[in-house]
Amino acid sequence: MIGLEVHAQLLTESKMFCRCSAQYADAPPNSVVCPVDLGLPGALPVINRKAVEYTIMTALALNCAIPDFSRFDRKNYFYPDLPKNYQISQYDLPLSHDGHLTIELDGQPRRIGVRRVHLEEDTAKLLHRTDAAGRPYSLVDFNRSGTPLMEIVSEPDIRTPEEARLYLVKLRNILRWIGVSTGNMEEGSFRCDANVSIRPKGAEELGAKVEVKNMNSFRAVYRALEYEIARQTEVLNKGGRIEQETRGWTEERGVTVSQRSKEHAHDYRYFPEPDLPPLVIGREWVKEIEDTLPELPDAKRDRLMAQFGLSLYEANLLTGSKGIAEFFEKTMALNPNARAVANWMVGELFRLLNASGIEIEQSRVTPGHLAELLRLIDQGTISASIGKTVLEEAFGTGQQPGQIVQERGLSQISGVDELGNIVDQILAANPQAIADYKAGKAPALGFLVGQVMKATRGKANPGVVNQILKEKLEN
Ligand code: ADP
Ligand code: MG
């Protein structure tokens, strides 16, 4: 049984409870701070309306219910990255609850419950160093302190590391799609803690859970879960017991290590934040936010399938990010040949993007390029295989396909006279293939077509070549 807790930084302009900029990435340490996020005595927080809006927006995208009434609570604990000695978070009255997210497993939909999406503030950032004499020391940068942080808590509905990965990929896609977070895991804008327990087949009761922290890639989450499932299984098989604890993933060694045992909500002495008013969330506001939501990935995927006859596989890939979906729809607006656009994007374009490791937004090939390329193929100016070369060239240089074809002399040879001459030369050079063909060996024809394609460096129109060859062979 796996339940994931995801923390996502929100793309608001200012921090959660003060006017400091929330975009501090390039700022020198401790330069984007004020009395509120430094926790100075007497400083008072003010709720960032946009952060609440983004959280409700996310909750709606995850099919959650939005209660009429919500509240912030104090979660009390000491740590050097937490100057107030408490974090303003939400406890029993979160901004949303009881939603779900659907993942695709072997082509089958599987619904994962979302327990709640709530809002809190991020902590400062600690940097652990070693000085010249080998003594460890730590630095604290308060720029991150008080940044809006959204927590998305799943039900323990996840069953395998692969399902966990699919859940995270889908969740991140949705957050980026609606524009509330960069979802960047390497930069720490999207962080995941994984809760795992195991239980004997058929058992009703859940096993004690272990919470694993410190994973900073999807792959790390996958590996940590695999490791933890194997570790717990072995402990139980040896007659041992699993105690509730928090463990940290160590990437280099590929193991989880115990950090602290048994942590319960009552240890934090949660109580209502007295410096903030409770929130009454008007239905009109929720409706307004709902109206700003774009068509979401699942809905778009289903529509692409219904409207254009795309397969589930293609439609999933083409809604894998907002940028990809927009690329598809923009290309379709210029050249409404859905089959060709889908094939070329899912095949060649994705191959080029993967090989160069860039996102579609950074690609020099635009919808305009792809639409033009498909037109050239459609009109028979170039063959599909030359099309691949042209796309690759456009991908590297940003040149228009028409220009590439012209400058490099790649136009397809369809002229019967021109091709007839080449066919004659190929036939003269291959008497054995002619004999084979006459003896009823079908592959001989394919061989001859291949020879003509080779002689024209792929520029011959294969359909015309086939026809000419057959005529000449029959005669
Ligand atoms: P806590 O109070 O320790 O934060 P919660 O019950 O709020 O625990 O759950 C936190 C996360 O742990 C959720 O994502 C939930 O799905 C998951 N979880 C809870 N119990 C288990 C369990 N027995 N096994 C696996 N995951 C669990
Ligand atoms: Mg927790």
Coordinates of C-alpha atoms and ligand atoms in Angstrom, one line a residue:
M1 CA 0.0 0.0 0.0
I2 CA 1.4 3.3 -1.1
G3 CA 0.2 6.8 -0.3
L4 CA 2.0 9.9 -1.7
E5 CA 2.4 13.4 -0.2
V6 CA 3.4 15.9 -2.8
H7 CA 4.5 19.4 -2.0
A8 CA 4.4 21.9 -4.9
Q9 CA 5.5 25.5 -4.8
L10 CA 3.0 27.8 -6.2
L11 CA 3.8 30.3 -9.0
T12 CA 2.5 33.3 -7.2
E13 CA 4.3 36.6 -7.4
S14 CA 4.6 37.1 -3.7
K15 CA 5.1 34.8 -0.7
M16 CA 2.3 33.2 1.3
F17 CA 1.9 35.7 4.1
C18 CA 4.0 38.8 3.1
R19 CA 4.9 40.9 0.1
C20 CA 8.3 39.4 -0.5
S21 CA 8.8 38.1 -4.0
A22 CA 8.2 34.3 -4.3
Q23 CA 10.6 34.3 -7.3
Y24 CA 13.9 34.3 -5.4
A25 CA 15.8 31.7 -7.5
D26 CA 18.5 34.0 -8.7
A27 CA 18.7 36.3 -5.6
P28 CA 21.6 36.2 -3.2
P29 CA 21.0 34.3 0.0
N30 CA 18.8 36.1 2.6
S31 CA 18.1 39.0 0.3
V32 CA 14.4 38.3 -0.3
V33 CA 13.2 38.5 3.3
C34 CA 11.1 40.6 5.7
P35 CA 10.0 40.5 9.4
V36 CA 7.1 38.2 8.5
D37 CA 9.1 35.4 6.8
L38 CA 12.0 35.8 9.3
G39 CA 9.5 35.2 12.1
L40 CA 10.4 38.4 14.0
P41 CA 8.4 39.2 17.1
G42 CA 5.2 41.2 16.4
A43 CA 5.2 40.6 12.6
L44 CA 1.7 39.6 11.4
P45 CA 0.9 37.4 8.4
V46 CA -1.7 38.3 5.6
I47 CA -3.1 35.6 3.4
N48 CA -2.1 35.6 -0.3
R49 CA -5.4 35.5 -2.2
K50 CA -3.7 34.1 -5.3
A51 CA -2.3 31.2 -3.4
V52 CA -5.7 30.2 -2.1
E53 CA -7.1 30.6 -5.7
Y54 CA -4.4 28.3 -7.1
T55 CA -5.0 25.7 -4.5
I56 CA -8.7 25.7 -5.1
M57 CA -8.0 25.5 -8.8
T58 CA -5.8 22.5 -8.3
A59 CA -8.3 20.9 -6.0
L60 CA -11.0 21.3 -8.7
A61 CA -8.7 19.9 -11.3
L62 CA -8.3 16.9 -9.0
N63 CA -12.1 16.5 -8.5
C64 CA -12.0 17.5 -4.9
A65 CA -14.8 19.0 -2.8
I66 CA -14.3 22.6 -1.7
P67 CA -15.8 23.2 1.8
D68 CA -17.5 26.5 2.7
F69 CA -15.2 27.0 5.6
S70 CA -11.5 26.6 5.9
R71 CA -8.8 27.6 8.4
F72 CA -5.0 27.7 8.9
D73 CA -3.4 26.0 11.9
R74 CA -0.1 26.1 13.6
K75 CA 2.1 23.0 13.4
N76 CA 4.6 23.4 16.2
Y77 CA 8.1 22.1 16.0
F78 CA 11.7 23.4 16.3
Y79 CA 14.1 23.3 13.4
P80 CA 16.8 25.8 12.2
D81 CA 14.9 26.3 8.9
L82 CA 11.7 27.4 10.8
P83 CA 12.3 30.8 12.5
K84 CA 8.8 31.0 14.2
N85 CA 9.1 27.5 15.6
Y86 CA 5.8 26.7 13.9
Q87 CA 4.7 26.3 10.4
I88 CA 1.4 27.8 9.3
S89 CA -0.4 24.9 7.7
Q90 CA -3.8 23.4 7.6
Y91 CA -5.0 20.6 9.8
D92 CA -8.7 19.6 10.2
L93 CA -10.2 22.2 7.9
P94 CA -8.2 22.1 4.6
L95 CA -9.2 24.0 1.5
S96 CA -10.3 20.8 -0.2
H97 CA -10.9 17.1 0.3
D98 CA -12.0 13.8 -1.3
G99 CA -10.9 14.0 -4.9
H100 CA -9.2 11.6 -7.3
L101 CA -6.8 11.4 -10.2
T102 CA -7.0 8.7 -12.8
I103 CA -3.9 6.9 -14.1
E104 CA -3.6 4.6 -17.1
L105 CA -2.3 1.1 -16.4
D106 CA -1.9 -1.2 -19.3
G107 CA -4.6 0.8 -21.1
Q108 CA -7.0 0.5 -18.2
P109 CA -8.0 3.5 -16.1
R110 CA -7.2 3.3 -12.4
R111 CA -8.5 5.8 -9.9
I112 CA -6.3 7.0 -7.1
G113 CA -8.0 8.9 -4.3
V114 CA -6.8 12.3 -3.4
R115 CA -7.5 12.8 0.3
R116 CA -6.9 16.6 0.4
V117 CA -5.1 19.5 -1.2
H118 CA -4.2 22.1 1.4
L119 CA -2.0 25.2 1.7
E120 CA 0.9 26.0 3.9
E121 CA 4.2 27.9 3.9
D122 CA 7.6 26.6 2.9
T123 CA 10.5 26.6 5.3
A124 CA 13.9 28.2 4.8
K125 CA 16.7 26.2 3.1
L126 CA 19.6 24.6 4.9
L127 CA 22.9 24.1 3.2
H128 CA 25.2 21.5 4.8
R129 CA 28.9 22.1 4.2
T130 CA 32.3 21.1 5.4
D131 CA 35.0 23.6 6.2
A132 CA 38.7 23.3 5.2
A133 CA 39.5 21.4 8.5
G134 CA 36.8 18.9 7.7
R135 CA 34.3 20.3 10.3
P136 CA 30.7 20.2 9.2
Y137 CA 28.7 23.4 9.4
S138 CA 25.3 24.6 8.1
L139 CA 24.1 27.7 6.4
V140 CA 20.5 28.9 6.3
D141 CA 19.0 30.9 3.5
F142 CA 15.6 32.4 4.3
N143 CA 14.7 33.4 0.8
R144 CA 12.5 30.3 0.6
S145 CA 10.9 30.9 4.0
G146 CA 7.2 31.6 3.6
T147 CA 6.9 30.6 0.0
P148 CA 3.4 29.3 -0.8
L149 CA 3.4 25.5 -0.7
M150 CA 0.5 23.3 -1.7
E151 CA 0.3 19.8 -0.3
I152 CA -1.5 17.1 -2.2
V153 CA -2.1 14.0 -0.2
S154 CA -3.2 10.8 -1.9
E155 CA -5.1 7.9 -0.3
P156 CA -3.1 4.7 0.1
D157 CA -4.6 3.5 -3.2
I158 CA -1.3 3.0 -5.0
R159 CA 0.0 -0.5 -5.2
T160 CA 3.3 -0.6 -7.1
P161 CA 6.3 1.7 -7.8
E162 CA 5.2 2.0 -11.4
E163 CA 1.7 3.2 -10.3
A164 CA 3.4 5.8 -8.1
R165 CA 5.4 7.0 -11.0
L166 CA 2.4 7.2 -13.2
Y167 CA 0.5 9.1 -10.5
L168 CA 3.4 11.7 -10.2
V169 CA 3.7 12.1 -13.9
K170 CA 0.0 12.7 -14.2
L171 CA -0.2 15.1 -11.2
R172 CA 2.8 17.1 -12.5
N173 CA 1.2 17.4 -15.9
I174 CA -2.0 18.8 -14.4
L175 CA -0.1 21.3 -12.2
R176 CA 1.8 22.6 -15.2
W177 CA -1.2 22.5 -17.4
I178 CA -3.2 24.8 -15.2
G179 CA -0.1 27.0 -14.6
V180 CA 0.0 26.8 -10.8
S181 CA 3.5 25.3 -10.4
T182 CA 6.6 24.6 -12.5
G183 CA 6.5 21.0 -11.2
N184 CA 10.3 21.0 -11.3
M185 CA 11.6 18.2 -9.1
E186 CA 15.3 18.9 -9.5
E187 CA 14.8 22.5 -8.3
G188 CA 12.7 21.3 -5.4
S189 CA 9.5 23.0 -6.6
F190 CA 7.8 19.5 -6.7
R191 CA 8.7 17.2 -3.8
C192 CA 7.4 13.8 -2.9
D193 CA 7.3 11.9 0.4
A194 CA 6.2 8.3 0.0
N195 CA 4.3 6.3 2.6
V196 CA 4.6 2.5 2.3
S197 CA 3.2 -0.4 4.2
I198 CA 2.7 -4.1 3.3
R199 CA 0.2 -6.6 4.6
P200 CA -0.6 -10.2 4.1
K201 CA -2.9 -11.0 1.1
G202 CA -6.5 -10.9 2.2
A203 CA -5.7 -8.9 5.4
E204 CA -8.2 -6.2 6.2
E205 CA -6.1 -4.0 8.4
L206 CA -3.3 -1.8 7.1
G207 CA 0.2 -2.5 8.1
A208 CA 2.3 0.1 10.0
K209 CA 3.5 2.7 7.4
V210 CA 7.0 3.9 6.8
E211 CA 7.4 7.4 5.4
V212 CA 10.3 7.8 2.9
K213 CA 11.8 11.3 2.3
N214 CA 14.6 12.8 0.3
M215 CA 13.8 11.6 -3.2
N216 CA 14.6 14.3 -5.8
S217 CA 13.6 12.6 -9.1
F218 CA 10.8 10.3 -10.3
R219 CA 13.3 7.6 -10.7
A220 CA 14.4 8.0 -7.1
V221 CA 10.8 7.6 -5.9
Y222 CA 10.5 4.4 -7.9
R223 CA 13.8 3.0 -6.6
A224 CA 13.1 4.0 -3.0
L225 CA 9.7 2.3 -3.1
E226 CA 11.1 -0.9 -4.7
Y227 CA 13.8 -1.0 -2.0
E228 CA 11.3 -0.3 0.9
I229 CA 8.8 -2.9 -0.3
A230 CA 11.6 -5.5 -0.4
R231 CA 13.0 -4.5 3.0
Q232 CA 9.7 -4.6 4.7
T233 CA 8.8 -8.0 3.1
E234 CA 12.1 -9.4 4.4
V235 CA 11.6 -8.1 7.9
L236 CA 8.1 -9.6 8.1
N237 CA 9.2 -12.9 6.5
K238 CA 11.8 -13.2 9.2
G239 CA 9.1 -12.9 11.8
G240 CA 10.0 -9.3 12.6
R241 CA 7.7 -6.3 13.0
I242 CA 7.5 -3.0 11.1
E243 CA 7.4 0.0 13.4
Q244 CA 6.0 3.3 12.1
E245 CA 8.9 5.5 11.2
T246 CA 10.4 8.1 8.8
R247 CA 13.3 7.0 6.6
G248 CA 15.5 8.9 4.2
W249 CA 16.5 7.7 0.8
T250 CA 20.2 7.8 0.1
E251 CA 20.7 8.0 -3.7
E252 CA 24.3 6.9 -3.8
R253 CA 23.8 3.7 -1.8
G254 CA 20.3 3.0 -3.1
V255 CA 18.9 2.3 0.4
T256 CA 16.6 3.9 2.9
V257 CA 17.9 4.8 6.4
S258 CA 15.9 5.3 9.6
Q259 CA 15.6 9.0 10.6
R260 CA 13.0 9.1 13.3
S261 CA 10.4 6.8 14.7
K262 CA 6.7 7.2 15.5
E263 CA 5.7 10.7 14.7
H264 CA 2.1 11.6 15.4
A265 CA -0.1 14.6 14.8
H266 CA -0.5 15.3 18.5
D267 CA 3.3 15.7 18.8
Y268 CA 2.9 18.9 16.8
R269 CA 0.2 20.5 19.1
Y270 CA -1.7 21.7 16.1
F271 CA -4.0 24.6 17.0
P272 CA -5.9 27.3 15.0
E273 CA -3.7 30.1 13.8
P274 CA -4.8 33.1 15.9
D275 CA -3.2 35.7 13.6
L276 CA -5.3 34.8 10.6
P277 CA -9.0 35.0 10.0
P278 CA -10.7 31.7 9.1
L279 CA -11.8 31.6 5.4
V280 CA -15.3 31.6 4.2
I281 CA -15.1 30.3 0.6
G282 CA -18.0 31.7 -1.4
R283 CA -19.6 29.5 -4.0
E284 CA -19.5 32.3 -6.5
W285 CA -15.7 32.5 -6.1
V286 CA -15.4 28.7 -6.6
K287 CA -17.5 28.9 -9.7
E288 CA -15.4 31.7 -11.0
I289 CA -12.2 29.7 -10.5
E290 CA -13.8 26.7 -12.1
D291 CA -14.7 28.7 -15.1
T292 CA -11.1 29.7 -15.6
L293 CA -9.9 26.1 -15.8
P294 CA -8.8 25.0 -19.3
E295 CA -9.8 21.7 -20.8
L296 CA -7.8 19.3 -18.7
P297 CA -5.5 16.5 -20.0
D298 CA -8.0 13.6 -19.6
A299 CA -10.8 15.5 -21.2
K300 CA -8.6 16.6 -24.1
R301 CA -7.3 13.1 -24.5
D302 CA -10.8 11.7 -24.8
R303 CA -11.8 14.4 -27.2
L304 CA -8.8 13.8 -29.5
M305 CA -9.8 10.1 -29.6
A306 CA -13.4 10.8 -30.3
Q307 CA -12.9 13.6 -32.8
F308 CA -9.9 12.4 -34.7
G309 CA -9.9 8.7 -34.2
L310 CA -6.6 8.7 -32.4
S311 CA -5.6 5.6 -30.3
L312 CA -5.5 5.8 -26.6
Y313 CA -1.7 5.5 -26.8
E314 CA -1.4 8.5 -29.3
A315 CA -3.9 10.6 -27.4
N316 CA -2.1 10.0 -24.1
L317 CA 1.2 11.1 -25.7
L318 CA -0.3 14.1 -27.4
T319 CA -1.7 15.3 -24.1
G320 CA 1.5 14.5 -22.2
S321 CA 2.1 18.3 -21.7
K322 CA 0.2 21.4 -22.4
G323 CA 2.9 22.4 -24.9
I324 CA 2.6 19.1 -26.8
A325 CA -1.2 19.4 -27.0
E326 CA -1.0 23.0 -28.2
F327 CA 1.5 22.0 -30.9
F328 CA -0.9 19.3 -32.1
E329 CA -3.9 21.6 -32.2
K330 CA -2.0 24.5 -33.9
T331 CA -0.6 22.1 -36.5
M332 CA -4.2 20.8 -37.1
A333 CA -5.4 24.3 -37.6
L334 CA -2.9 24.7 -40.5
N335 CA -3.2 21.2 -41.9
P336 CA -6.2 19.2 -40.6
N337 CA -4.8 15.8 -41.5
A338 CA -5.1 14.3 -38.0
R339 CA -3.6 10.9 -38.9
A340 CA -0.5 12.4 -40.4
V341 CA 0.0 15.1 -37.7
A342 CA -0.3 12.4 -35.0
N343 CA 2.0 10.0 -36.7
W344 CA 4.7 12.6 -37.4
M345 CA 4.5 14.0 -33.9
V346 CA 4.5 10.8 -32.0
G347 CA 7.1 9.2 -34.3
E348 CA 9.7 11.5 -35.8
L349 CA 9.2 14.7 -33.8
F350 CA 9.2 13.0 -30.4
R351 CA 12.3 11.0 -31.4
L352 CA 14.2 14.2 -32.3
L353 CA 13.0 15.8 -29.0
N354 CA 14.1 12.9 -26.9
A355 CA 17.4 12.6 -28.6
S356 CA 18.2 16.3 -28.0
G357 CA 16.6 16.3 -24.5
I358 CA 14.6 19.5 -25.1
E359 CA 10.9 20.3 -24.5
I360 CA 8.6 20.9 -27.5
E361 CA 8.4 24.6 -26.5
Q362 CA 12.2 24.9 -27.3
S363 CA 11.9 23.1 -30.6
R364 CA 12.9 25.0 -33.7
V365 CA 10.3 23.0 -35.6
T366 CA 7.0 24.9 -35.1
P367 CA 3.5 23.8 -36.1
G368 CA 4.1 25.9 -39.2
H369 CA 7.1 23.7 -40.2
L370 CA 5.2 20.4 -39.6
A371 CA 2.1 21.6 -41.5
E372 CA 4.3 22.6 -44.5
L373 CA 6.2 19.3 -44.4
L374 CA 3.0 17.3 -44.5
R375 CA 1.8 19.3 -47.4
L376 CA 4.9 18.6 -49.4
I377 CA 4.5 14.9 -48.7
D378 CA 0.8 15.1 -49.5
Q379 CA 1.4 16.8 -52.8
G380 CA 4.0 14.2 -53.7
T381 CA 6.8 16.7 -53.8
I382 CA 8.8 14.5 -51.5
S383 CA 8.4 11.0 -50.2
A384 CA 7.8 10.2 -46.5
S385 CA 11.3 8.9 -46.1
I386 CA 12.8 12.2 -47.6
G387 CA 10.4 13.9 -45.2
K388 CA 12.2 12.5 -42.3
T389 CA 15.5 13.9 -43.5
V390 CA 13.8 17.3 -44.1
L391 CA 12.3 17.3 -40.6
E392 CA 15.7 16.5 -39.1
E393 CA 17.2 19.3 -41.0
A394 CA 14.5 21.7 -40.0
F395 CA 14.9 20.6 -36.4
G396 CA 18.5 21.5 -36.4
T397 CA 18.4 24.7 -38.4
G398 CA 14.9 26.0 -38.1
Q399 CA 14.7 26.4 -41.9
Q400 CA 11.4 26.0 -43.6
P401 CA 10.8 22.5 -45.2
G402 CA 10.0 24.0 -48.6
Q403 CA 13.3 25.9 -48.6
I404 CA 15.3 22.8 -47.5
V405 CA 13.7 20.7 -50.3
Q406 CA 14.5 23.4 -52.9
E407 CA 18.1 24.1 -51.7
R408 CA 19.1 20.5 -51.4
G409 CA 17.3 19.3 -54.5
L410 CA 15.1 16.8 -52.7
S411 CA 12.0 17.0 -54.8
Q412 CA 10.6 13.6 -55.7
I413 CA 11.0 12.3 -59.2
S414 CA 7.5 11.4 -60.5
G415 CA 8.1 12.0 -64.2
V416 CA 7.4 8.8 -66.1
D417 CA 10.0 9.6 -68.7
E418 CA 12.7 10.3 -66.3
L419 CA 11.9 7.3 -64.1
G420 CA 11.5 5.1 -67.2
N421 CA 15.1 5.7 -68.2
I422 CA 16.3 4.8 -64.7
V423 CA 14.2 1.7 -64.6
D424 CA 15.6 0.6 -68.0
Q425 CA 19.1 0.9 -66.6
I426 CA 18.3 -1.1 -63.5
L427 CA 16.6 -3.8 -65.5
A428 CA 19.6 -4.1 -67.8
A429 CA 21.9 -4.5 -64.8
N430 CA 19.8 -7.2 -63.1
P431 CA 18.9 -10.0 -65.5
Q432 CA 18.7 -12.5 -62.6
A433 CA 15.9 -10.5 -60.9
I434 CA 14.0 -10.4 -64.1
A435 CA 14.2 -14.2 -64.4
D436 CA 13.2 -14.6 -60.8
Y437 CA 10.1 -12.3 -61.3
K438 CA 9.1 -14.3 -64.4
A439 CA 9.5 -17.5 -62.4
G440 CA 6.9 -16.1 -60.0
K441 CA 9.2 -15.0 -57.2
A442 CA 7.4 -11.9 -55.9
P443 CA 10.3 -10.5 -53.8
A444 CA 12.2 -9.8 -57.0
L445 CA 9.9 -6.8 -57.7
G446 CA 10.6 -5.3 -54.3
F447 CA 14.3 -5.7 -54.9
L448 CA 14.1 -3.9 -58.2
V449 CA 12.0 -1.0 -56.7
G450 CA 14.7 -0.8 -54.0
Q451 CA 17.4 -0.5 -56.7
V452 CA 15.6 2.3 -58.3
M453 CA 15.2 4.1 -55.0
K454 CA 18.9 3.6 -54.3
A455 CA 19.8 5.0 -57.7
T456 CA 17.7 8.1 -57.1
R457 CA 18.8 8.4 -53.5
G458 CA 15.3 8.0 -52.3
K459 CA 13.8 10.6 -54.5
A460 CA 11.8 8.4 -56.8
N461 CA 8.1 8.2 -56.3
P462 CA 7.8 4.5 -55.2
G463 CA 4.2 4.2 -56.5
V464 CA 5.2 5.4 -60.0
V465 CA 8.3 3.2 -60.0
N466 CA 6.2 0.1 -59.1
Q467 CA 3.8 0.8 -61.9
I468 CA 6.6 1.4 -64.5
L469 CA 8.5 -1.7 -63.4
K470 CA 5.4 -3.9 -63.6
E471 CA 4.5 -2.7 -67.1
K472 CA 8.0 -3.2 -68.4
L473 CA 8.3 -6.7 -66.8
E474 CA 5.0 -7.8 -68.2
N475 CA 6.1 -6.7 -71.6
Ligands
ADP1 P1 0.1 11.2 9.0 O1 -0.9 11.6 10.0 O2 1.2 10.4 9.6 O3 0.6 12.3 8.0 P2 -1.9 10.2 7.2 O4 -2.9 9.2 7.7 O5 -2.4 11.6 7.2 O6 -0.6 10.1 8.1 O7 -1.4 9.8 5.8 C1 -0.4 10.4 5.2 C2 -0.1 9.7 3.9 O8 0.2 8.3 4.2 C3 -1.2 9.6 3.0 O9 -0.8 9.8 1.7 C4 -1.8 8.2 3.2 O10 -2.4 7.8 2.0 C5 -0.6 7.5 3.5 N1 -0.9 6.3 4.4 C6 -1.6 6.3 5.5 N2 -1.6 5.1 6.1 C7 -0.9 4.3 5.3 C8 -0.5 2.9 5.3 N3 -0.9 2.1 6.3 N4 0.2 2.5 4.3 C9 0.6 3.3 3.3 N5 0.3 4.5 3.2 C10 -0.4 5.1 4.2
MG2 MG 2.7 13.5 6.8

